[in-house]
Coordinates of C-alpha atoms and ligand atoms in Angstrom, one line a residue:
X942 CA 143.5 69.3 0.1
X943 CA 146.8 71.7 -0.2
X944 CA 148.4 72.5 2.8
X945 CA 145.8 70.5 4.9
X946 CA 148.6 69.9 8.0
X947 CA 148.2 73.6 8.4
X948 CA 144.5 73.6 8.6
X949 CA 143.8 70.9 11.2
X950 CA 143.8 72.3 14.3
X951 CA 143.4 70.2 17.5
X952 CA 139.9 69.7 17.6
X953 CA 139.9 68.6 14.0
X954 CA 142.5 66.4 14.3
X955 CA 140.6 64.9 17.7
X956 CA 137.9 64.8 15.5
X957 CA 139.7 62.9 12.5
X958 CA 140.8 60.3 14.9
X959 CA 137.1 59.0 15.7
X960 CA 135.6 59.7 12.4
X961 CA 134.0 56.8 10.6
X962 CA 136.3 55.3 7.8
X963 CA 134.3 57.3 4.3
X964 CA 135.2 60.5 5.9
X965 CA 138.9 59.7 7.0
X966 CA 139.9 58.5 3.3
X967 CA 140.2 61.3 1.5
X968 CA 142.8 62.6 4.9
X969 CA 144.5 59.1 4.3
X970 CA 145.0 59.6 0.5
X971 CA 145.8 63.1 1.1
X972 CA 148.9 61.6 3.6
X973 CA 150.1 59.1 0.7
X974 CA 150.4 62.3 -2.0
X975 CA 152.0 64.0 0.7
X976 CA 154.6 61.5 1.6
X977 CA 155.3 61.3 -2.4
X978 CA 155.6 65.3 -2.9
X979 CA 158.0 65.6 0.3
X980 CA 159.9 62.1 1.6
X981 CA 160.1 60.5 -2.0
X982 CA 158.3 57.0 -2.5
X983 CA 161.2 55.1 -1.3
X984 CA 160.9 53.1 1.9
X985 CA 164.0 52.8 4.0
X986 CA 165.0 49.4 6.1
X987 CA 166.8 49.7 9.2
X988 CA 168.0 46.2 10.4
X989 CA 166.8 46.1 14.2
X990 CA 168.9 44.5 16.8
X991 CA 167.7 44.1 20.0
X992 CA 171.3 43.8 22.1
X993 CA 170.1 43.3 25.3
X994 CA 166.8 42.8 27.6
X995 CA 168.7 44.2 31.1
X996 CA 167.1 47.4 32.2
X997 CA 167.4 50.0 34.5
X998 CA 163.7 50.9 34.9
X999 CA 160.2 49.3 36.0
X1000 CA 157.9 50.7 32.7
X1001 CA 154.3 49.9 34.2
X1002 CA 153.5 48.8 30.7
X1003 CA 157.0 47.1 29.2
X1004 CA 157.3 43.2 29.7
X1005 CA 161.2 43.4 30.4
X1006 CA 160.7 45.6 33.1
X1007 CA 163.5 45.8 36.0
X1008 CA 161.0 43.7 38.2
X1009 CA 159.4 41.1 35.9
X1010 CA 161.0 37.8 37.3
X1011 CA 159.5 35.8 34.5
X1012 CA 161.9 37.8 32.3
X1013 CA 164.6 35.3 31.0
X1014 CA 167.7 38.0 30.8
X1015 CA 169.9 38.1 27.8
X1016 CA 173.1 40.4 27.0
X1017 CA 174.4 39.5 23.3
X1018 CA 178.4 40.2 23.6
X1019 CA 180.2 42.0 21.2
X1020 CA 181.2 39.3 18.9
X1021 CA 177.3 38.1 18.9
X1022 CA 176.5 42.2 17.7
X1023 CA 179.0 42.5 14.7
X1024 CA 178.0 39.3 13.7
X1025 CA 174.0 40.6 13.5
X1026 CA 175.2 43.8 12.1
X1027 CA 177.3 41.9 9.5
X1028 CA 174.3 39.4 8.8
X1029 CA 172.5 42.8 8.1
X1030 CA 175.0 43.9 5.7
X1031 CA 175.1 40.4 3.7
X1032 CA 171.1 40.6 3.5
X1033 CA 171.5 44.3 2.0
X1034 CA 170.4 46.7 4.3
X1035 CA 172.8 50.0 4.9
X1036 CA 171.1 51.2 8.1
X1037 CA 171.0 49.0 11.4
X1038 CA 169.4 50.5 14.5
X1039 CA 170.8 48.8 17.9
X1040 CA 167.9 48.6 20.6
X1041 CA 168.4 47.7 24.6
X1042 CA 167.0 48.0 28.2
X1043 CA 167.9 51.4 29.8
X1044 CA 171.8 51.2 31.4
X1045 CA 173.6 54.5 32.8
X1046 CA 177.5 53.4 33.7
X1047 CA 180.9 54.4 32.6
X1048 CA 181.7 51.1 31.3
X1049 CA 178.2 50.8 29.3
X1050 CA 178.8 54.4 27.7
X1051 CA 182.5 53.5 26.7
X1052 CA 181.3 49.7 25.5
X1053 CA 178.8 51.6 23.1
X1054 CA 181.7 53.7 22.2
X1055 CA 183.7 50.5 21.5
X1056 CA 181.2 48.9 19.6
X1057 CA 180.2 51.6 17.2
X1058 CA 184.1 52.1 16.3
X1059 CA 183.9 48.5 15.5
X1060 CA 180.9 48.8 13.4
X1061 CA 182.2 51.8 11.6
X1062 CA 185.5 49.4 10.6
X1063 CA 182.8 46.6 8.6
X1064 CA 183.0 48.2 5.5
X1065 CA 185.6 51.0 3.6
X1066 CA 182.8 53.1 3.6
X1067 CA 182.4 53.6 7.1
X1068 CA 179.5 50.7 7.8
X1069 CA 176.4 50.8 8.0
X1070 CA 174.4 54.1 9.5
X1071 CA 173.5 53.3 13.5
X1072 CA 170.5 54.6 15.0
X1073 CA 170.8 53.8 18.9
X1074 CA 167.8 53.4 21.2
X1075 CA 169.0 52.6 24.7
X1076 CA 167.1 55.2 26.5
X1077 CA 167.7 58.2 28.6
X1078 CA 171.5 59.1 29.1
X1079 CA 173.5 62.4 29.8
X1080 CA 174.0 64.7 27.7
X1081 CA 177.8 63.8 27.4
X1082 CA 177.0 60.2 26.8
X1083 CA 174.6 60.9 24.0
X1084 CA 177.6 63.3 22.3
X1085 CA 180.1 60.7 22.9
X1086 CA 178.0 58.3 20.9
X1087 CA 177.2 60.7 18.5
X1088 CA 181.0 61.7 18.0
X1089 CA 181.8 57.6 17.7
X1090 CA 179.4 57.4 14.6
X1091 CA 176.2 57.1 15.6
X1092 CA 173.8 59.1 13.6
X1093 CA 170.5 58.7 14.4
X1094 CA 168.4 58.3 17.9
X1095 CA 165.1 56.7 18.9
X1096 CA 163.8 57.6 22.2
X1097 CA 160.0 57.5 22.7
X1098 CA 157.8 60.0 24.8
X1099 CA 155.3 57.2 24.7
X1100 CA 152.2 59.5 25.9
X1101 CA 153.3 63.6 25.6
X1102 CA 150.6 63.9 28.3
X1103 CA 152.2 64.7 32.0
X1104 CA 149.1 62.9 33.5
X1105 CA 149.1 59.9 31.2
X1106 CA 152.9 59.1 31.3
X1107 CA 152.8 59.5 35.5
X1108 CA 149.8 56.8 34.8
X1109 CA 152.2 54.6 33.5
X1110 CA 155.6 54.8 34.9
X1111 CA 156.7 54.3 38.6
X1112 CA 156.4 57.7 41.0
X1113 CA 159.9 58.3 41.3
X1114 CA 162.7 60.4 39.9
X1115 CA 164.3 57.7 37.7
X1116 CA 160.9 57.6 35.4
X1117 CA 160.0 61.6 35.7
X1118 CA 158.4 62.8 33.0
X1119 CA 161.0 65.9 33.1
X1120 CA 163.6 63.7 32.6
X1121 CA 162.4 62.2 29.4
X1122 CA 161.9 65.5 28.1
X1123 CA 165.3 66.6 29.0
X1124 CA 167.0 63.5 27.6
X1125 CA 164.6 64.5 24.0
X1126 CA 166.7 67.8 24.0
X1127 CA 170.2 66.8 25.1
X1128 CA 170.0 64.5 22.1
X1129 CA 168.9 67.5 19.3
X1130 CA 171.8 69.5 20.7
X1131 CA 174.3 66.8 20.0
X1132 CA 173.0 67.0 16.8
X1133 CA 171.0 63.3 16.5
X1134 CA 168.7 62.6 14.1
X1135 CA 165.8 62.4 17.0
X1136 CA 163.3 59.8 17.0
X1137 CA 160.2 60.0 19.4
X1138 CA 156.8 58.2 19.7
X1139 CA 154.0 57.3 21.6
X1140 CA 151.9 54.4 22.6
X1141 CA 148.2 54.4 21.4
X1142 CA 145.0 52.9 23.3
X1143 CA 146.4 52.9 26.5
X1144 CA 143.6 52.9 29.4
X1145 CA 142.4 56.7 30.0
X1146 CA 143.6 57.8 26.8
X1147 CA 141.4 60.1 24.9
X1148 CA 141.5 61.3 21.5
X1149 CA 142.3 64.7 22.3
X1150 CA 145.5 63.0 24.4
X1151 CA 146.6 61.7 20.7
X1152 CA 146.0 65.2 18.9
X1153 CA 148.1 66.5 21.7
X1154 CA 150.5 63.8 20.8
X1155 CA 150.7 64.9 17.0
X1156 CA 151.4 68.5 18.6
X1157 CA 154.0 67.6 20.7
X1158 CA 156.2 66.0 17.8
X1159 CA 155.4 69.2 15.7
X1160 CA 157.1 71.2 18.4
X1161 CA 160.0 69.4 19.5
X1162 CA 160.5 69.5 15.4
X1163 CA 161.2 65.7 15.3
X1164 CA 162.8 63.9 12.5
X1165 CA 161.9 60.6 12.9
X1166 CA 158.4 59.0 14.6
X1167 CA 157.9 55.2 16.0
X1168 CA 154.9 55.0 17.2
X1169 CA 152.1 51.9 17.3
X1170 CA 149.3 50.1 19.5
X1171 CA 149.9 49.6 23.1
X1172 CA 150.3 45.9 23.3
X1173 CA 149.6 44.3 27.0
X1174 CA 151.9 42.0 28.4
X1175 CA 150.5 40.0 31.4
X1176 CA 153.3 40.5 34.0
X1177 CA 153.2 44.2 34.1
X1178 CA 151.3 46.5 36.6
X1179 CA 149.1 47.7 33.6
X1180 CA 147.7 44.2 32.6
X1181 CA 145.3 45.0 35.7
X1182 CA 143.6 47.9 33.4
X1183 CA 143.2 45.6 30.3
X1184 CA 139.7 46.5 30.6
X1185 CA 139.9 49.7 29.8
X1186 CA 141.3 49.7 26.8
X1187 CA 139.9 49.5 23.1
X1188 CA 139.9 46.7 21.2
X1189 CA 143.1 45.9 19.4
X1190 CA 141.3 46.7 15.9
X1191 CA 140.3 50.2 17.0
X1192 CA 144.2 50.2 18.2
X1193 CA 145.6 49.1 14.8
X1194 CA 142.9 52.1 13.4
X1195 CA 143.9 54.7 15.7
X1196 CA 147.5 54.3 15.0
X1197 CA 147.4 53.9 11.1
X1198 CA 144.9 57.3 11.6
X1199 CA 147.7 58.8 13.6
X1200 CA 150.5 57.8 10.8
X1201 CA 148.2 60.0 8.5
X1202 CA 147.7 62.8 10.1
X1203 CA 151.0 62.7 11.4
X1204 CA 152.5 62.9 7.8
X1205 CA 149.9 66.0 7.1
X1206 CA 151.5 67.5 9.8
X1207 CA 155.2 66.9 9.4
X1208 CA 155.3 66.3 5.6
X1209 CA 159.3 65.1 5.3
X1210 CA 159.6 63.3 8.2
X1211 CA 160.5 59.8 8.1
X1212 CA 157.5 57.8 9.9
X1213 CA 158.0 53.6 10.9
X1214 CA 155.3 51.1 10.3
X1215 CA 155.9 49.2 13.5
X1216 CA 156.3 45.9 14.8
X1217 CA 153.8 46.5 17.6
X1218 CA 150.8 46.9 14.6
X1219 CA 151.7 44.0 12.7
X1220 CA 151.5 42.0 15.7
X1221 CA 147.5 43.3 16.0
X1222 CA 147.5 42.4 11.8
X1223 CA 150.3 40.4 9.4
X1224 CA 149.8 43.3 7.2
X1225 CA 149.0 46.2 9.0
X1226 CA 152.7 47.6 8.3
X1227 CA 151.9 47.8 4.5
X1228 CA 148.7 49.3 5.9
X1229 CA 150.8 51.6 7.5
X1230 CA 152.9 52.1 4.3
X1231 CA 149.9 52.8 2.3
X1232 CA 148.8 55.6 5.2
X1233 CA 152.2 57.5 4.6
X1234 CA 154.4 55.5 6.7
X1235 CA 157.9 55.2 5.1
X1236 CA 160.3 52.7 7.5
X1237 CA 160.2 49.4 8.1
X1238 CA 162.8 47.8 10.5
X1239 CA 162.9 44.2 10.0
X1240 CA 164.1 42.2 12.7
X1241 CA 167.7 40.8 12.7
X1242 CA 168.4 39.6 16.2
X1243 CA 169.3 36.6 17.0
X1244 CA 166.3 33.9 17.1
X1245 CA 166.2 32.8 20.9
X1246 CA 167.5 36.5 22.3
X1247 CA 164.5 38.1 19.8
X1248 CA 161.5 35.8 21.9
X1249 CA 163.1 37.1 25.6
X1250 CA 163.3 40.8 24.1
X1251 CA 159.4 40.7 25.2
X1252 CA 158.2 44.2 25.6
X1253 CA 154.6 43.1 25.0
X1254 CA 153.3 39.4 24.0
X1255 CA 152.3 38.2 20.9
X1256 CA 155.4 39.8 19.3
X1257 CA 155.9 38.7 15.5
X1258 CA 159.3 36.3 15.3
X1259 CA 159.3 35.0 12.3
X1260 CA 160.4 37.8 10.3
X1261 CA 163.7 37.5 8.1
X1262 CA 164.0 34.0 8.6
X1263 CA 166.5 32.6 5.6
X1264 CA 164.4 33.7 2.6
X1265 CA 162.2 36.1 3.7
X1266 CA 164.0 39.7 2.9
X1267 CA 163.3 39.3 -1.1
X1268 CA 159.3 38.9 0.9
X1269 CA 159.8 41.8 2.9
X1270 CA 160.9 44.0 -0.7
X1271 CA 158.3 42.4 -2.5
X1272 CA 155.1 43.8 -0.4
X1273 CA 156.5 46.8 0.2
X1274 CA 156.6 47.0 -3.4
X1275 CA 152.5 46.0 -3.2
X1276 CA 151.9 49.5 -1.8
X1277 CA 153.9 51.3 -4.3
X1278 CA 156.8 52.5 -2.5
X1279 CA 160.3 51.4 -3.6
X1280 CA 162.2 49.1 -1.1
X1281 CA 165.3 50.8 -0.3
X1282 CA 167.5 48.4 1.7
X1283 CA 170.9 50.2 0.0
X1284 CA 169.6 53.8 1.0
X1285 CA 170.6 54.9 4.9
X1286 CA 167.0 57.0 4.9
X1287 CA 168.5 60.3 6.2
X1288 CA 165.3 62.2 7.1
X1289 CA 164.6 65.2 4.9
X1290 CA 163.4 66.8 7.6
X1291 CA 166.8 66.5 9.2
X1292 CA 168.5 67.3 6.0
X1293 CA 167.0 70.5 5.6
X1294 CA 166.9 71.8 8.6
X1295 CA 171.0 71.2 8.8
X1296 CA 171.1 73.1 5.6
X1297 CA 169.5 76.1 6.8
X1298 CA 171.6 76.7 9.8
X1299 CA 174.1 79.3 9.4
X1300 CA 178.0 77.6 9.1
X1301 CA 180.2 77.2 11.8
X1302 CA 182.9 79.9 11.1
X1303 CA 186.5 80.6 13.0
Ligands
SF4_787 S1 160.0 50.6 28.3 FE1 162.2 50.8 27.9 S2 163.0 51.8 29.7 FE2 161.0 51.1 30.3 S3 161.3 49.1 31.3 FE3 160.9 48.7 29.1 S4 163.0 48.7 28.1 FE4 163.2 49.6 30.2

């Protein structure tokens, strides 16, 4: 089983996706050594907080959506964000990831700005490490972010598939599939940690579609993957093609198969175990843990603003409640990994790669 990412070529990986469970196991425990012998066995904690539900775009699939009028709208303020990033601190965790709906204006760009120079001035050392995911933006935005301490940045392909993706977003400039791609390589030129990811089981999705997937994250030399089930939500266009897509079981087992042969194929990247799986099963993250997965993001957003930051139904709430993070520690301990709240997680992947460029000289 050395160097089996190099061996499995498309078809193979197609093929891995649909096998039946005997033959994938020795791939999955082939994933787990590999996360070991290149990530570490740690498992970082980013604390997740969703600042806003307001967006921009119409997502065919997303349940905040600019035109879902059941949406009940929420902006936290500033105040209501340094005081979920310093509830993050206080719990432990080192690395907080701020999450929104899609906004392109002068005065969003320089409130971000504002806000990460405030979360930079929480602790001597320079606070916590901020991953942003608030969707396409120029590539000046994304560098003045970058330059204001933001570190890391999340921004999901969600199907790498030109046809699949025009499937699923609106026919217009605002959701091209160019766009996205463009936005991808604005944000490795300012010099992100870059995040991508894709949805899985969506309706006309094949397995080959999901091998192309893996290959598309290869080449775009990503340092970070979120990926998970798609998860319906019933005021959305796509609801009307519920039919035609798998169960979610086979969802939940095509996405931990895609965490596996993901880490065969990108051996020091860091990989989350989503929210969206655990939603299909309470323990499908450890699942994904177990499968070479190595961040978990529990959820630190307010109570009542995390219920109306709805992307899909059936969204787990009850996470990191007063009590629950020595829980959270404590199974991701079951799988074997340590639980690294104090550790920001800078990908290897990243790490290495910045290494091997040539210095800056003159
Ligand atoms: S998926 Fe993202 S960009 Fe699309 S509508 Fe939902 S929040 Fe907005």
């Amino acid at each position: 089983m050395k160097d089996l990412g190099h061996e499995l070529t498309d078809a193979r990986l197609a093929e891995l996706l649909e096998c039946d469970d005997n033959d994938f196991a020795p791939y999955a425990a082939a994933a787990r050594r590999t996360l070991a012998s290149h990530a570490g066995s740690k498992c970082y904690l980013r604390a997740l907080i969703e600042m806003g539900n307001v967006c921009a775009k119409d997502c065919l699939y997303c349940g905040i959506r600019r035109s879902n009028r059941h949406a009940v709208r929420y902006m936290l303020d500033d105040d209501a964000i340094i005081s979920a990033v310093r509830a993050s601190l206080a719990a432990g965790y080192r690395s907080i990831v701020l999450q929104g709906g899609e906004q392109c204006s002068d005065s969003f760009t320089l409130r971000i700005e504002r806000l990460l120079d405030k979360i930079s001035r929480l602790s001597p050392d320079g606070g916590p490490a901020v991953t942003l995911s608030l969707g396409e933006q120029s590539l000046s935005t994304y560098l003045r972010w970058r330059q204001a301490g933001a570190r890391r940045y999340l921004l999901r392909i969600e199907s790498s598939s030109r046809h699949l993706y025009s499937r699923i977003h609106p026919a217009d400039p605002l959701h091209s599939f160019d766009r996205r791609l463009e936005a991808l390589m604005s944000l490795r030129e300012a010099d992100y940690q870059v995040g991508t990811g894709v949805m899985i089981g969506l309706p006309g999705q094949t397995a080959a579609h999901l091998a192309a997937d893996i290959r598309f994250m290869q080449r775009m030399d990503i340092d970070m993957c979120g990926m998970g089930p798609y998860m319906e939500h019933r005021h959305t266009p796509l609801y009307s093609l519920r039919a035609a897509i798998p169960p979610p079981a086979e969802r939940l087992r095509l996405s931990l198969r895609m965490v596996a042969l993901l880490r065969l194929v990108m051996p020091d990247i860091n990989i989350a175990a989503t929210t969206a799986m655990q939603a299909i099963d309470p323990n499908a993250r450890e699942e994904a843990l177990r499968m070479g997965a190595n961040v978990i993001m529990p959820n630190m957003t307010p109570q009542q603003a995390k219920a109306d930051y709805a992307l899909y139904e059936n969204k787990p709430l009850d996470e990191n409640l007063p009590g629950t993070t020595l829980s959270l520690c404590d199974r991701i301990c079951s799988t074997g990994l340590v639980a690294a709240p104090q550790d920001d997680g800078t990908s290897r992947h990243y790490s290495k790669r910045k290494a091997s460029q040539p210095p800056v000289t003159g």
